[in-house]
Coordinates of C-alpha atoms and ligand atoms in Angstrom, one line a residue:
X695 CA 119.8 61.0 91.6
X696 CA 116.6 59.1 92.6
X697 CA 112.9 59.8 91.3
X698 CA 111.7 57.8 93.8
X699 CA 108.6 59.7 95.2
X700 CA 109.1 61.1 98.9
X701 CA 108.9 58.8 102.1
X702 CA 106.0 60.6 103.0
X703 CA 105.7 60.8 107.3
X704 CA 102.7 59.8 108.6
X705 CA 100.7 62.2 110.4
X706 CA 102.4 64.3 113.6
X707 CA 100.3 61.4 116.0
X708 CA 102.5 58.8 114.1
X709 CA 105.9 60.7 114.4
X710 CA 108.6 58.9 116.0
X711 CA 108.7 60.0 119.4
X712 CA 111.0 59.4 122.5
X713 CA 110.3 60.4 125.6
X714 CA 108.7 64.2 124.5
X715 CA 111.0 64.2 121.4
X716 CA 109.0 64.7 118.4
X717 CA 111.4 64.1 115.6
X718 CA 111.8 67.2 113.0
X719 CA 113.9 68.2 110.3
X720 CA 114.5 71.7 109.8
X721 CA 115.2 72.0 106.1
X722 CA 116.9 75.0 105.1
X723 CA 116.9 76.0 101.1
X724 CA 119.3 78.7 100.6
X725 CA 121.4 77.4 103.5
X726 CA 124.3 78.6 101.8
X727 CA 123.5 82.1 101.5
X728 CA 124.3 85.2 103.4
X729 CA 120.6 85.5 105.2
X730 CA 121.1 82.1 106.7
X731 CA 125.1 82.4 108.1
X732 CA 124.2 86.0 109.6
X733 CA 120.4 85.5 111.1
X734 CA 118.8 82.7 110.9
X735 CA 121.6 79.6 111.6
X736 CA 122.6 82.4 114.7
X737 CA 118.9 82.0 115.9
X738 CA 118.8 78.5 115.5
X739 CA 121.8 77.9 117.7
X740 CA 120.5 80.2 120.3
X741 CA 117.0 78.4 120.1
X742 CA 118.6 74.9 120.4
X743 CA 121.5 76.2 123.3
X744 CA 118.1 77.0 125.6
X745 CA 117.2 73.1 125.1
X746 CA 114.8 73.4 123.4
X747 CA 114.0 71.0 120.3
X748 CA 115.4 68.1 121.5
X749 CA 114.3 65.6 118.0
X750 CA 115.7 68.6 115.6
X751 CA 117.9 67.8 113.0
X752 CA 118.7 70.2 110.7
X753 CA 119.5 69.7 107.1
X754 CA 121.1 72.7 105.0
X755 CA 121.0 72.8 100.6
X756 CA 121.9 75.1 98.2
X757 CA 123.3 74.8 94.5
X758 CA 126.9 74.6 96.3
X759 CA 128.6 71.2 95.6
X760 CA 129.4 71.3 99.3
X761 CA 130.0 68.7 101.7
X762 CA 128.7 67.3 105.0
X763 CA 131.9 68.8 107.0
X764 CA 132.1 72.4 104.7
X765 CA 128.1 72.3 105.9
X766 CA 128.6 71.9 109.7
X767 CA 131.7 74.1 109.7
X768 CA 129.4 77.2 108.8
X769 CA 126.8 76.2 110.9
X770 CA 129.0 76.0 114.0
X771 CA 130.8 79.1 113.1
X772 CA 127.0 80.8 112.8
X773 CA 126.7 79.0 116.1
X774 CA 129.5 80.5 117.8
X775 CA 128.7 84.0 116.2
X776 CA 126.3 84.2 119.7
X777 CA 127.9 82.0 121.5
X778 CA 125.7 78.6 121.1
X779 CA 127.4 76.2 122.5
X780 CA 126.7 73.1 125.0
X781 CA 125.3 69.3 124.3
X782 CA 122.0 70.3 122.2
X783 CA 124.0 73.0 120.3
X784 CA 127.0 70.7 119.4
X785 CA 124.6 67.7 118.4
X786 CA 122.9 69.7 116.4
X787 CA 126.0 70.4 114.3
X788 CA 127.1 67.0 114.5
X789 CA 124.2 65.3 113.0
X790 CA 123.5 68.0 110.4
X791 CA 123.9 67.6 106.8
X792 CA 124.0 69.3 103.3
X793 CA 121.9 68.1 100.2
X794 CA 123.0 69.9 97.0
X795 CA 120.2 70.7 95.0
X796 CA 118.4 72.9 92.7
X797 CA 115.0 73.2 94.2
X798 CA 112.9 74.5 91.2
X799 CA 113.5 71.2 90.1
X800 CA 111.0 68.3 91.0
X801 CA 113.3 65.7 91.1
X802 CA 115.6 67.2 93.3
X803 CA 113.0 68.1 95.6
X804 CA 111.8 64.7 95.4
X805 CA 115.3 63.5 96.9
X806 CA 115.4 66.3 99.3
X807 CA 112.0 65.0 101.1
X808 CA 113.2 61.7 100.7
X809 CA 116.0 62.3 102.9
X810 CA 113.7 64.0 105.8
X811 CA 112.9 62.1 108.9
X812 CA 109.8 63.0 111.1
X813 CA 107.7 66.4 111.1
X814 CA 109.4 68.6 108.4
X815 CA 109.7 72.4 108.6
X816 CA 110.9 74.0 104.9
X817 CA 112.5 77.1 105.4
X818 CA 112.7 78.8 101.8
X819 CA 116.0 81.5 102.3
X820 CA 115.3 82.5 98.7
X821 CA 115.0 85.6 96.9
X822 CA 110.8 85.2 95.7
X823 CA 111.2 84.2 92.0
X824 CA 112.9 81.0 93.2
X825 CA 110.7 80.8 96.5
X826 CA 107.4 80.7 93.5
X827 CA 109.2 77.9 91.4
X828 CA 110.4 76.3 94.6
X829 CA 106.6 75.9 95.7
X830 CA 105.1 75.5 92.6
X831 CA 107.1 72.4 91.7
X832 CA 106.7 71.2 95.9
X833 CA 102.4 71.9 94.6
X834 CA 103.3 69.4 91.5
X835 CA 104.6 66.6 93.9
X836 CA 103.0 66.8 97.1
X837 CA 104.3 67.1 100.6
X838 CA 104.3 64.8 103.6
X839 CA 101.2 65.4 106.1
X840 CA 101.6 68.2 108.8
X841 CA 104.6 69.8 106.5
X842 CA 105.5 73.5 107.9
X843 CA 106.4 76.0 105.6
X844 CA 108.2 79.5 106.4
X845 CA 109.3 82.0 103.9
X846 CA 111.6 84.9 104.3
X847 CA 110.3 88.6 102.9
X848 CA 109.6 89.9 100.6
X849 CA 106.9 88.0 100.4
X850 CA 105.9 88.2 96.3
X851 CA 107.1 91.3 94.7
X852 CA 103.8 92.8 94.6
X853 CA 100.4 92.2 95.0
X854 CA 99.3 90.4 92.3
X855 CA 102.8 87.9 92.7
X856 CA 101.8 87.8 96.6
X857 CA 98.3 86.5 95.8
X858 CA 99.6 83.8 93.2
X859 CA 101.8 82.4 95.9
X860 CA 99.3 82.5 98.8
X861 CA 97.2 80.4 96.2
X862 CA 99.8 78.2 95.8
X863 CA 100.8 77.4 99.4
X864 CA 97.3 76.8 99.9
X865 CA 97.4 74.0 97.4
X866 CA 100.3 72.9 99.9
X867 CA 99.5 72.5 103.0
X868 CA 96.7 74.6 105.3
X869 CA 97.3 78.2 106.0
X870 CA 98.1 78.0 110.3
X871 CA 101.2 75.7 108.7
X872 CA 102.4 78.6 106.5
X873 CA 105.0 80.8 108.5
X874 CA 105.7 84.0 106.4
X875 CA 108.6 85.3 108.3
X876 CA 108.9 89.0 109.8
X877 CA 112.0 89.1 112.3
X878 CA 110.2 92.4 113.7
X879 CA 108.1 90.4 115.4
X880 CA 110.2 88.1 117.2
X881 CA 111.8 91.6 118.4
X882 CA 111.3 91.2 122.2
X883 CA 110.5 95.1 122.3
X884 CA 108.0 95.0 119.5
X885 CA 106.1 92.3 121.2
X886 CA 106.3 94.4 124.1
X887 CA 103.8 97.0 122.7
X888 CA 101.4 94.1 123.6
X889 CA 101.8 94.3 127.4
X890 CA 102.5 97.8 127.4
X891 CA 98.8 99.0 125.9
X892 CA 96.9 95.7 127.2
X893 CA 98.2 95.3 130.8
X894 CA 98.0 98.9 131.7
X895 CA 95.3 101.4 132.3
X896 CA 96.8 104.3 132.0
X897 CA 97.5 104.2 128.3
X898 CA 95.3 102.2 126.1
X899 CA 91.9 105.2 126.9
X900 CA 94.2 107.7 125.6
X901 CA 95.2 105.7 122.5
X902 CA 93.1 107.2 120.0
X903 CA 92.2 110.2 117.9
X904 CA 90.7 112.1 120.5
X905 CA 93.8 112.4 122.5
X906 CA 96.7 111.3 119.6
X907 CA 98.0 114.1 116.7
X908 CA 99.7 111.6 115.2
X909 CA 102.2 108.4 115.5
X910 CA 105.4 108.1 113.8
X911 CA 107.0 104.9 113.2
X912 CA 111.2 105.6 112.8
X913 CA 113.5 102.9 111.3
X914 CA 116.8 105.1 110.5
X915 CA 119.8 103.1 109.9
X916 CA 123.3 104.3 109.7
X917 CA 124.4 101.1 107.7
X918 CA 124.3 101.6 104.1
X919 CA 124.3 99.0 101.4
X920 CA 126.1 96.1 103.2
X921 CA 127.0 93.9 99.8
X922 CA 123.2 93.6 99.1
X923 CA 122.9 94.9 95.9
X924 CA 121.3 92.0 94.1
X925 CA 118.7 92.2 96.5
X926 CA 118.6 95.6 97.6
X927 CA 118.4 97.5 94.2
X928 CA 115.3 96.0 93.4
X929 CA 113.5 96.3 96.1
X930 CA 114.7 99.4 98.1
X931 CA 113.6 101.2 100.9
X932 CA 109.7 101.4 100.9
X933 CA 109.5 97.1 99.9
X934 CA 112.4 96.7 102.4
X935 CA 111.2 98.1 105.3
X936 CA 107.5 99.7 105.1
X937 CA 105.8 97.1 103.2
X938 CA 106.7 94.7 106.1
X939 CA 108.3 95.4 109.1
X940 CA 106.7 98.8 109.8
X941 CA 103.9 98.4 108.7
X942 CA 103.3 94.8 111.5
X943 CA 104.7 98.0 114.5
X944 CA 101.6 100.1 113.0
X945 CA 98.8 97.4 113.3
X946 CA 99.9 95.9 116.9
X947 CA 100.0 99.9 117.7
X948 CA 96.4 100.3 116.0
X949 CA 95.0 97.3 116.6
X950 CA 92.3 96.7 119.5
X951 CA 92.7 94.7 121.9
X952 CA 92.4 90.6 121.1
X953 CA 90.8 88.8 123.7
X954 CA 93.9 86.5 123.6
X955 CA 97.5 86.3 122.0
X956 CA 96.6 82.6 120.2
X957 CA 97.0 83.3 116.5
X958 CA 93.6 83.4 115.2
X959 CA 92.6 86.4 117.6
X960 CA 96.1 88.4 117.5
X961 CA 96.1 88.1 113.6
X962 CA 92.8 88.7 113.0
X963 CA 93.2 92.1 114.9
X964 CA 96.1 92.9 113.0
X965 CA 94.4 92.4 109.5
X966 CA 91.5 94.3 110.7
X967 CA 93.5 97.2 110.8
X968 CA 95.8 97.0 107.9
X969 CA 92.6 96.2 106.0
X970 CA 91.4 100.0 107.2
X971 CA 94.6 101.4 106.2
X972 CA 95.3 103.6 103.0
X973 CA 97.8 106.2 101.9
X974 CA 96.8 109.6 103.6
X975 CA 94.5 111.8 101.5
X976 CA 94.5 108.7 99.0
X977 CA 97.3 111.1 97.5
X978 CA 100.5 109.5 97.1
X979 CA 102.3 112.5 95.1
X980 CA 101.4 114.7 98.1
X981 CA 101.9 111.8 101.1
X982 CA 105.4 110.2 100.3
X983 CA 108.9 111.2 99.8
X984 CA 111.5 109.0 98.6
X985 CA 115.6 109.7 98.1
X986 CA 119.0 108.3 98.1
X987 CA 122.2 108.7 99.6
X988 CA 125.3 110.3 98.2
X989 CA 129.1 109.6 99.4
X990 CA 129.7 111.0 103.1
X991 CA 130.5 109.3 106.2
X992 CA 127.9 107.7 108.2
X993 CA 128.6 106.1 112.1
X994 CA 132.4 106.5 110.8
X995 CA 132.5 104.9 107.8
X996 CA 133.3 106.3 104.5
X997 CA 130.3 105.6 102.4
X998 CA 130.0 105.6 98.0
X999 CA 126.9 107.4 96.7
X1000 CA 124.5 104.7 96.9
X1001 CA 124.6 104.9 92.5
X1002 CA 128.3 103.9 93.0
X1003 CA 127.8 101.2 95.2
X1004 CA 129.1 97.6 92.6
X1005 CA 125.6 96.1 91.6
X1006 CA 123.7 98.4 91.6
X1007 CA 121.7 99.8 88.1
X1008 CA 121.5 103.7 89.0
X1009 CA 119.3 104.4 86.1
X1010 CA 116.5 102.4 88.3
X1011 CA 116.6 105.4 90.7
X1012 CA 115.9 103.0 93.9
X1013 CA 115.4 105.2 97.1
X1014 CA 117.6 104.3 99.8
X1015 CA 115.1 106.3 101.9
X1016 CA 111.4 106.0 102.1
X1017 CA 108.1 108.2 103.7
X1018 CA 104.7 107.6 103.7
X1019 CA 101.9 108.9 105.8
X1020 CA 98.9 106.4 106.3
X1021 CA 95.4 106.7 107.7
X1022 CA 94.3 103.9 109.7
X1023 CA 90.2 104.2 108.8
X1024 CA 88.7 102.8 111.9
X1025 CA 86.8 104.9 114.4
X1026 CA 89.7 105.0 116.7
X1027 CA 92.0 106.5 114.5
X1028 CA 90.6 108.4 112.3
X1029 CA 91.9 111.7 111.1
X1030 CA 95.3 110.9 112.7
X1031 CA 98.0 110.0 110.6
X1032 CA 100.7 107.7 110.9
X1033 CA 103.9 108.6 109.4
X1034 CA 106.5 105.8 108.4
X1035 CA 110.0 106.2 107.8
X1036 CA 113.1 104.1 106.9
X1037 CA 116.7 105.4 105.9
X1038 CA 119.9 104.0 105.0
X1039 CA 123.3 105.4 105.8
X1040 CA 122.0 108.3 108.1
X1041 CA 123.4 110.6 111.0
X1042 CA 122.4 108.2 113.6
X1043 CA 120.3 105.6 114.5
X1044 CA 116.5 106.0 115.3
X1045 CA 114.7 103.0 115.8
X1046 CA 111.3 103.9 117.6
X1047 CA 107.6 104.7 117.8
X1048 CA 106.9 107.9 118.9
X1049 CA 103.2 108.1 119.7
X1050 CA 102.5 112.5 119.9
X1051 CA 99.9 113.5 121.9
X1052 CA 97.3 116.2 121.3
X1053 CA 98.0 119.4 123.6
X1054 CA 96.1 120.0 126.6
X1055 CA 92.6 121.7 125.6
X1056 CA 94.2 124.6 127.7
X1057 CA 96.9 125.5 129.9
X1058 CA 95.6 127.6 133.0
X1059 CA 97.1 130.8 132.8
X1060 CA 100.2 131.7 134.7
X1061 CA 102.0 128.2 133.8
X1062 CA 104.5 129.5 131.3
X1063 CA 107.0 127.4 129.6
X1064 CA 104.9 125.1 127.4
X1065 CA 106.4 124.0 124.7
X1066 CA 105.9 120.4 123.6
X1067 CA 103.8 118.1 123.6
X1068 CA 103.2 114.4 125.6
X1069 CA 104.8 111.7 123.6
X1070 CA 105.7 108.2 124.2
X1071 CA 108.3 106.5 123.1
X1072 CA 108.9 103.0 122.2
X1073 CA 112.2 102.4 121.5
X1074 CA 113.4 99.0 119.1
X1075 CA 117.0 99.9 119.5
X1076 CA 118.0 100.3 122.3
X1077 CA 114.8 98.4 124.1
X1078 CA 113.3 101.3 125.6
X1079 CA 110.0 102.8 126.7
X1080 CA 109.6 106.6 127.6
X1081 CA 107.6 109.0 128.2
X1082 CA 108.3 113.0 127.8
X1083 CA 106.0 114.6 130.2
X1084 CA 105.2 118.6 130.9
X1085 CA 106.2 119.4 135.0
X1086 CA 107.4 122.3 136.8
X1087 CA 111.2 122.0 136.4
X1088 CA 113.5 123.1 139.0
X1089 CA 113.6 126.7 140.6
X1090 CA 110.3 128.2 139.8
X1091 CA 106.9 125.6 140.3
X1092 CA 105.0 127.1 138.0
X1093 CA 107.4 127.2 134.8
X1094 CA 107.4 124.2 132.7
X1095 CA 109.9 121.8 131.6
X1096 CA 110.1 118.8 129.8
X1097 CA 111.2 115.6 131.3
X1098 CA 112.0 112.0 130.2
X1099 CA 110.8 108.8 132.0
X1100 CA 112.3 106.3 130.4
X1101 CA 112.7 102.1 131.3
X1102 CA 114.8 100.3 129.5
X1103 CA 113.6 96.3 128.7
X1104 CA 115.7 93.5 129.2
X1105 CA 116.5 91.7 125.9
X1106 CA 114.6 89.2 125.0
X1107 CA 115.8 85.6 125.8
X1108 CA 116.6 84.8 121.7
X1109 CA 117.3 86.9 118.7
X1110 CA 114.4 87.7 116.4
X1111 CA 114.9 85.0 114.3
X1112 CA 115.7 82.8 117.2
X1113 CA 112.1 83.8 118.1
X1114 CA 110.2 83.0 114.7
X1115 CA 112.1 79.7 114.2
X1116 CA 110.6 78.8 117.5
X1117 CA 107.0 79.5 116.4
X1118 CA 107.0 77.5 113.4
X1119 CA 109.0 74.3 115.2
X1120 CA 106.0 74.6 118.3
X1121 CA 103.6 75.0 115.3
X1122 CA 102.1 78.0 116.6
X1123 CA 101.7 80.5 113.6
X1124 CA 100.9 83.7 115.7
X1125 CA 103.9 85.3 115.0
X1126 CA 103.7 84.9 111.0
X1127 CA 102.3 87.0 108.7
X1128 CA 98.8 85.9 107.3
X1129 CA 98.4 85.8 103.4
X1130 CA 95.3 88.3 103.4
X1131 CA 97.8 90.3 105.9
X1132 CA 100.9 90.0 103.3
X1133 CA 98.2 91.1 100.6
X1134 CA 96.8 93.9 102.4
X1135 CA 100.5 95.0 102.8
X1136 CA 101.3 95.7 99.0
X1137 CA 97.8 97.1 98.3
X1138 CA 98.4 99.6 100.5
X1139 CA 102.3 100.9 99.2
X1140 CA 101.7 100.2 95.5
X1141 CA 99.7 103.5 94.9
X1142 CA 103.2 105.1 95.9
X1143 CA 105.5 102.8 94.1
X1144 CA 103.1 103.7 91.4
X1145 CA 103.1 107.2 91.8
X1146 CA 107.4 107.0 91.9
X1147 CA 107.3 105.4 88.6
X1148 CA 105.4 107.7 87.0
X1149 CA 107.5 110.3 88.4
X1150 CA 104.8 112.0 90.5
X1151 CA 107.2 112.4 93.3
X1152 CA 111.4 113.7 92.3
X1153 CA 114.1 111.2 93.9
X1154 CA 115.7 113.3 96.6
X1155 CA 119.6 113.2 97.1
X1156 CA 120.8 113.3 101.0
X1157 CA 124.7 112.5 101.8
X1158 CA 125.6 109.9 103.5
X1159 CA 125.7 111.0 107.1
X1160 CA 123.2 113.3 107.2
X1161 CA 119.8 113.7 108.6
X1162 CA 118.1 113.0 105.3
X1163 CA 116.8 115.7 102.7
X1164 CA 115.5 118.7 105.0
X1165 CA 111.9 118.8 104.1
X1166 CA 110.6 115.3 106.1
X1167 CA 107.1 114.5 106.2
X1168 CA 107.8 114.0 109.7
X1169 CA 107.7 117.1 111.8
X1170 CA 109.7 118.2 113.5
X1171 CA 111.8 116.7 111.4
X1172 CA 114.2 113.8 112.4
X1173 CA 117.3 115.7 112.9
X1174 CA 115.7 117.8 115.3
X1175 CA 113.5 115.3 117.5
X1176 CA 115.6 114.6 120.8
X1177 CA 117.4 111.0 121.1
X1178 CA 116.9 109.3 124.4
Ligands
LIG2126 C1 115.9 93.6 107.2 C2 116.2 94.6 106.1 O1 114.7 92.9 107.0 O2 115.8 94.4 108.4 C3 117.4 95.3 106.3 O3 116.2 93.8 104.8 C4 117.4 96.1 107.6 O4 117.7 96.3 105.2 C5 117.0 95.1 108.7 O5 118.7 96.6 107.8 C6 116.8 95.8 110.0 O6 116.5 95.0 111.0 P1 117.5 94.7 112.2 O7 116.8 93.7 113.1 O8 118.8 94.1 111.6 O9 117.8 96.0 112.9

């Protein structure tokens, strides 16, 4: 081992470059780990198969003693997961290589950076404790100029942890160069909600409280546990899914319209709203609902109770289902709440927004047949966008029916992380979370993590396979809301 300091690069101006190849190294701590074979190794092949990132070499570590080969046998394997092949793909492989290391140390960070070439991206695949040491010891020894850094969720494990970090990192390098990761919004449909309220007219005037009852944001998943429990069972449904990823769908959904889509406007917009947002009533005994599977079969499979599943510490009562409604204070939205939802091992899979109008102030007389009201619905899974609609049905003109317009969207040219790799290699942080942002996040759960820990709220059973427990927040309630 050296303790040589790091061959610092000069600034991006005085990178080696040939032809438009601006050398980089994508380093990737936790390379060996479960998040970087299944997502983000799969991303990386599809972003480098388009092309793109001609001077990338990539450079995997991990506490593993393993070798060069062992190294570039997963990441062609991850590579061949989505089918990354061709010259760009195959040299990537061929002239990647594995560091061992243990990066809360600063010695072995100091060989890592040593080993870097050009502009160098740090991806820190870590659970948060590590990702802290990682970047407090990186704060003790410095970094080269123009150093990118991108961290997987949960960012922090609350607020307070979330602020100590951002204040490191901004010891590290300047905040446009930190890339806190959130694969929902490299989801091709999510960035869709973009065009769909800022390139149409017909849509974007209606989009607020004088015309919306309320917006629902769905993640129901029929996967349970998936081998996660080191991860899982102490963080669990509301830190997994709401304190992140639904909560980014609610502000592009809430937020007014930037003037552009650079980073400082779309962000800005974004934290404007989550800034406004608060747990409904301020009353998170009344306003969430938390529970956890038992054994059934879900999409098939035979599922354990989630307390049975190996790892996990059932005494710590972690919901595998999570609801919240939020107000979004602004004058746009306010009185209309937006409920959030995510689920493990349920009947089926409901990925959407669902944006519910208000009724019609009055339906003439002799139209019969109303029942429900306008909704649109933006679909993560499939890509879809509809729209149920009151007409006359068929037969008689003047009695109502429902009907669906849907469109289905293409998928997007990468995978989500395919998509957030590319921002932070191009430098362009507008797809990253911002640190107030990440803040903002865990201000606005921890009143109802609070109120779960004092007990304010029971922990609800629901078998696996099943809509969830019957009383949802969200009405009507998910098992009777139609698919499409
Ligand atoms: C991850 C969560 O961030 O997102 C998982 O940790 C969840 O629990 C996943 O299953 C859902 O996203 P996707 O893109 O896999 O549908």
């Amino acid at each position: 081992m050296t303790t040589s300091p790091p061959s610092a690069p000069g600034p991006v101006a005085d990178l080696p470059v040939a032809g438009d190849r601006v050398s980089q190294t994508l380093l990737l701590l936790g390379g060996t780990g479960d998040l970087a074979a299944r997502l983000l190794l799969p991303g990386l092949g599809r972003l480098v198969a388009t092309g793109a990132q001609p001077g990338l070499t990539l450079i995997g570590s991990g506490t593993e003693g393993w070798d060069n080969e062992r190294w570039r046998r997963r990441v062609a394997d991850a590579f061949a997961t989505v089918g990354a092949g061709g010259p760009r793909a195959t040299e990537v492989v061929r002239t990647s290589r594995y560091i061992s290391a243990d990066v809360t140390s600063e010695e072995d960070l100091r060989r890592l950076l040593a080993d870097c070439r050009g502009r160098l991206v740090i991806f820190f695949a870590l659970p948060p404790m590590i990702t802290a040491k990682a970047t407090a010891a990186l704060a003790r020894i410095g970094l080269p100029p123009g150093t990118r850094l991108m961290l997987e969720k949960p960012f922090g494990t609350n607020a307070i942890t979330a602020r100590s970090l951002n204040g490191i990192l901004a010891r590290l390098v300047p905040e446009d160069q930190v890339h806190r990761i959130d694969h929902f919004l490299g989801k091709s449909t999510v960035m869709n909600i973009l065009g769909l309220r800022f390139a149409n007219r017909i849509f974007e005037p209606v989009l607020n409280s004088t015309h919306v009852a309320c917006v629902d944001v769905v993640f129901d998943e029929t996967l349970g546990l998936e081998g996660r429990a080191g991860y899982y069972d102490g963080a669990g449904a509301l830190v997994d899914m709401v304190q992140s990823h639904l909560l980014q769908v609610l502000a592009l959904i809430a937020m007014d319209a930037p003037p552009t889509l650079d980073a400082r406007d779309l962000r800005g917009r974004k934290a404007q709203v989550l800034r406004a947002t608060r747990v409904w009533d301020d009353n998170p005994a009344r306003w969430s609902r938390r529970a956890r599977y038992t054994a059934g079969e879900a999409a098939g499979r035979r599922l354990p109770a989630y307390a049975d599943e190996p790892g996990i510490d059932p005494n710590r009562g972690t919901e595998t289902l999570a609801e919240v409604v939020l107000a979004v204070d602004t004058w746009r939205w306010a009185g209309v709440p937006f409920r959030l939802r995510s689920g493990k091992a349920l009947a089926g899979e409901r990925e959407e927004a669902v944006v519910t109008f208000k009724q019609p102030p009055r339906v003439p007389t002799g139209l019969t047949g109303y029942e429900q009201p306008d909704r649109l619905r933006i679909g993560f899974e499939p890509d879809r966008l509809s729209l149920d609609v009151n007409i006359n049905g068929p037969g008689n003109p003047l009695e109502l029916d429902q009907v669906n317009l849907a469109a289905d969207f293409g998928p997007g040219e990468l995978p989500p992380y395919g998509e957030v790799l590319r921002g932070a290699l191009e430098g362009d942080p507008a797809l990253s979370v911002r640190g107030d942002t990440v803040e903002d996040s865990w201000r606005i759960v921890e009143p109802v993590l609070e109120a779960w820990r004092a007990g304010a709220v029971p922990l609800q059973e629901y078998a696996a396979g099943s809509h969830g427990p019957g009383d949802s927040l969200l009405t009507p309630a998910p098992g009777e809301m139609r698919r499409h």
